[in-house]
PDB file of C-alpha atoms in Angstrom:
ATOM      1  CA  MET A   1       7.714   2.678  -4.864  1.00 66.00           C
ATOM      2  CA  PRO A   2       8.184   3.383  -8.599  1.00 76.00           C
ATOM      3  CA  TYR A   3       6.416   0.136  -9.499  1.00 76.00           C
ATOM      4  CA  VAL A   4       3.411   1.009  -7.364  1.00 80.00           C
ATOM      5  CA  TYR A   5       3.349   4.547  -8.754  1.00 82.00           C
ATOM      6  CA  ARG A   6       3.400   3.311 -12.351  1.00 84.00           C
ATOM      7  CA  SER A   7       0.660   0.796 -11.662  1.00 82.00           C
ATOM      8  CA  LEU A   8      -1.636   3.331 -10.000  1.00 80.00           C
ATOM      9  CA  ASP A   9      -0.804   5.967 -12.613  1.00 83.00           C
ATOM     10  CA  ALA A  10      -1.809   3.573 -15.395  1.00 84.00           C
ATOM     11  CA  GLY A  11      -5.048   2.780 -13.547  1.00 82.00           C
ATOM     12  CA  LEU A  12      -5.902   6.445 -13.123  1.00 79.00           C
ATOM     13  CA  GLY A  13      -5.002   7.134 -16.742  1.00 81.00           C
ATOM     14  CA  ALA A  14      -7.504   4.494 -17.885  1.00 81.00           C
ATOM     15  CA  ILE A  15     -10.440   6.281 -16.278  1.00 78.00           C
ATOM     16  CA  ASP A  16     -12.822   8.147 -18.550  1.00 78.00           C
ATOM     17  CA  LEU A  17     -12.764  11.283 -16.434  1.00 77.00           C
ATOM     18  CA  LYS A  18     -15.139  13.352 -18.557  1.00 83.00           C
ATOM     19  CA  THR A  19     -17.936  10.786 -18.223  1.00 80.00           C
ATOM     20  CA  LEU A  20     -17.370  10.452 -14.462  1.00 77.00           C
ATOM     21  CA  VAL A  21     -17.511  14.213 -13.920  1.00 78.00           C
ATOM     22  CA  GLU A  22     -20.688  14.544 -15.982  1.00 81.00           C
ATOM     23  CA  ALA A  23     -22.307  11.668 -14.090  1.00 76.00           C
ATOM     24  CA  ALA A  24     -21.360  13.203 -10.744  1.00 73.00           C
ATOM     25  CA  ARG A  25     -22.752  16.584 -11.753  1.00 76.00           C
ATOM     26  CA  SER A  26     -26.019  15.104 -12.913  1.00 76.00           C
ATOM     27  CA  ALA A  27     -26.287  13.020  -9.725  1.00 71.00           C
ATOM     28  CA  ARG A  28     -25.701  16.123  -7.605  1.00 66.00           C
ATOM     29  CA  LEU A  29     -28.401  18.063  -9.397  1.00 63.00           C
ATOM     30  CA  TRP A  30     -30.805  15.135  -9.303  1.00 60.00           C
ATOM     31  CA  LEU A  31     -30.191  14.384  -5.604  1.00 60.00           C
ATOM     32  CA  GLY A  32     -29.897  18.019  -4.569  1.00 57.00           C
ATOM     33  CA  LEU A  33     -26.376  17.613  -3.238  1.00 54.00           C
ATOM     34  CA  ASP A  34     -24.902  20.886  -4.471  1.00 53.00           C
ATOM     35  CA  ASN A  35     -22.790  21.452  -1.355  1.00 51.00           C
ATOM     36  CA  LEU A  36     -20.562  18.371  -1.778  1.00 53.00           C
ATOM     37  CA  ALA A  37     -16.921  18.565  -2.790  1.00 52.00           C
ATOM     38  CA  ARG A  38     -15.581  17.331  -6.099  1.00 48.00           C
ATOM     39  CA  PRO A  39     -16.271  13.686  -6.936  1.00 45.00           C
ATOM     40  CA  HIS A  40     -13.491  11.163  -6.374  1.00 54.00           C
ATOM     41  CA  PRO A  41     -12.520   9.086  -9.408  1.00 52.00           C
ATOM     42  CA  ASN A  42     -12.934   5.360  -9.168  1.00 67.00           C
ATOM     43  CA  LEU A  43      -9.573   3.631  -9.116  1.00 72.00           C
ATOM     44  CA  PRO A  44      -9.750   0.389 -11.087  1.00 78.00           C
ATOM     45  CA  ARG A  45      -9.345  -2.750  -9.009  1.00 78.00           C
ATOM     46  CA  SER A  46      -6.800  -4.095 -11.471  1.00 81.00           C
ATOM     47  CA  ALA A  47      -4.474  -1.169 -10.661  1.00 82.00           C
ATOM     48  CA  LEU A  48      -4.829  -1.771  -6.928  1.00 81.00           C
ATOM     49  CA  LEU A  49      -4.323  -5.498  -7.346  1.00 84.00           C
ATOM     50  CA  SER A  50      -1.208  -5.115  -9.471  1.00 85.00           C
ATOM     51  CA  ALA A  51       0.259  -2.565  -7.019  1.00 85.00           C
ATOM     52  CA  SER A  52      -0.420  -4.978  -4.141  1.00 86.00           C
ATOM     53  CA  VAL A  53       1.123  -7.944  -5.947  1.00 88.00           C
ATOM     54  CA  LEU A  54       4.215  -5.928  -6.901  1.00 87.00           C
ATOM     55  CA  THR A  55       4.658  -4.737  -3.319  1.00 85.00           C
ATOM     56  CA  LEU A  56       4.244  -8.240  -1.927  1.00 86.00           C
ATOM     57  CA  ALA A  57       6.686  -9.707  -4.462  1.00 87.00           C
ATOM     58  CA  LEU A  58       9.308  -7.068  -3.689  1.00 84.00           C
ATOM     59  CA  VAL A  59       8.979  -7.570   0.068  1.00 82.00           C
ATOM     60  CA  PHE A  60       9.234 -11.352  -0.204  1.00 84.00           C
ATOM     61  CA  GLY A  61      12.168 -11.018  -2.592  1.00 85.00           C
ATOM     62  CA  GLU A  62      14.003  -8.677  -0.234  1.00 83.00           C
ATOM     63  CA  PHE A  63      13.452 -11.024   2.708  1.00 83.00           C
ATOM     64  CA  THR A  64      14.570 -14.080   0.716  1.00 85.00           C
ATOM     65  CA  ILE A  65      17.728 -12.457  -0.642  1.00 86.00           C
ATOM     66  CA  ALA A  66      18.678 -11.062   2.769  1.00 85.00           C
ATOM     67  CA  SER A  67      18.025 -14.408   4.435  1.00 81.00           C
ATOM     68  CA  LEU A  68      19.995 -16.431   1.861  1.00 85.00           C
ATOM     69  CA  ASP A  69      22.948 -14.031   1.835  1.00 86.00           C
ATOM     70  CA  GLY A  70      23.187 -14.107   5.612  1.00 82.00           C
ATOM     71  CA  TRP A  71      22.458 -10.423   6.115  1.00 82.00           C
ATOM     72  CA  THR A  72      20.673  -9.591   9.328  1.00 82.00           C
ATOM     73  CA  THR A  73      18.086  -7.052   8.312  1.00 80.00           C
ATOM     74  CA  ILE A  74      15.171  -6.197  10.583  1.00 76.00           C
ATOM     75  CA  PRO A  75      12.692  -8.681   9.023  1.00 77.00           C
ATOM     76  CA  VAL A  76      15.305 -11.463   9.137  1.00 79.00           C
ATOM     77  CA  TRP A  77      16.147 -10.567  12.745  1.00 78.00           C
ATOM     78  CA  ILE A  78      12.467 -10.753  13.714  1.00 76.00           C
ATOM     79  CA  TYR A  79      12.135 -14.117  11.975  1.00 78.00           C
ATOM     80  CA  LEU A  80      15.315 -15.696  13.349  1.00 78.00           C
ATOM     81  CA  THR A  81      14.994 -14.564  16.957  1.00 76.00           C
ATOM     82  CA  PRO A  82      13.733 -17.484  19.045  1.00 73.00           C
ATOM     83  CA  ASN A  83      10.297 -16.786  20.369  1.00 68.00           C
ATOM     84  CA  HIS A  84       8.389 -18.420  23.140  1.00 69.00           C
ATOM     85  CA  GLU A  85       5.512 -16.002  22.955  1.00 68.00           C
ATOM     86  CA  SER A  86       4.068 -14.320  19.914  1.00 69.00           C
ATOM     87  CA  THR A  87       3.838 -10.998  21.752  1.00 73.00           C
ATOM     88  CA  HIS A  88       7.628 -10.644  21.560  1.00 76.00           C
ATOM     89  CA  GLN A  89       7.592 -10.819  17.777  1.00 77.00           C
ATOM     90  CA  HIS A  90       4.738  -8.331  17.623  1.00 80.00           C
ATOM     91  CA  ALA A  91       6.664  -5.962  19.866  1.00 83.00           C
ATOM     92  CA  ARG A  92       9.778  -6.280  17.674  1.00 80.00           C
ATOM     93  CA  ALA A  93       7.727  -5.611  14.551  1.00 82.00           C
ATOM     94  CA  MET A  94       6.151  -2.532  16.138  1.00 86.00           C
ATOM     95  CA  MET A  95       9.591  -1.279  17.230  1.00 86.00           C
ATOM     96  CA  ALA A  96      10.837  -1.693  13.651  1.00 83.00           C
ATOM     97  CA  LEU A  97       7.798   0.146  12.280  1.00 84.00           C
ATOM     98  CA  LEU A  98       8.113   3.020  14.743  1.00 90.00           C
ATOM     99  CA  GLY A  99      11.863   3.249  14.183  1.00 87.00           C
ATOM    100  CA  THR A 100      11.362   3.436  10.427  1.00 83.00           C
ATOM    101  CA  ALA A 101       8.692   6.125  10.868  1.00 85.00           C
ATOM    102  CA  LEU A 102      10.982   8.179  13.106  1.00 89.00           C
ATOM    103  CA  VAL A 103      13.921   7.908  10.724  1.00 89.00           C
ATOM    104  CA  SER A 104      11.823   8.880   7.712  1.00 83.00           C
ATOM    105  CA  CYS A 105      10.354  11.994   9.360  1.00 76.00           C
TER     106      CYS A 105
END
């Protein structure tokens, strides 16, 4: 989470906010859209891409370390359980997702 936060924070910090706000105001006046909420800043694609790559690398790293060390974490358990139908793995993944959501609430 800190890596993703830093990546997105750097992307938002790189935006020229004053120019975006002025452009949105002039577009509102020109289009007659005075009743709209504040404009949303454009998040640079590089920030989103780097956050995605960092998340993917951390997830793959966690799975690899847990698998090599012989720990049975939920992703390793889903991977190692013999499956004859793909619906069983999907059900296990959904159970893991729902369980994580319930624990975090």
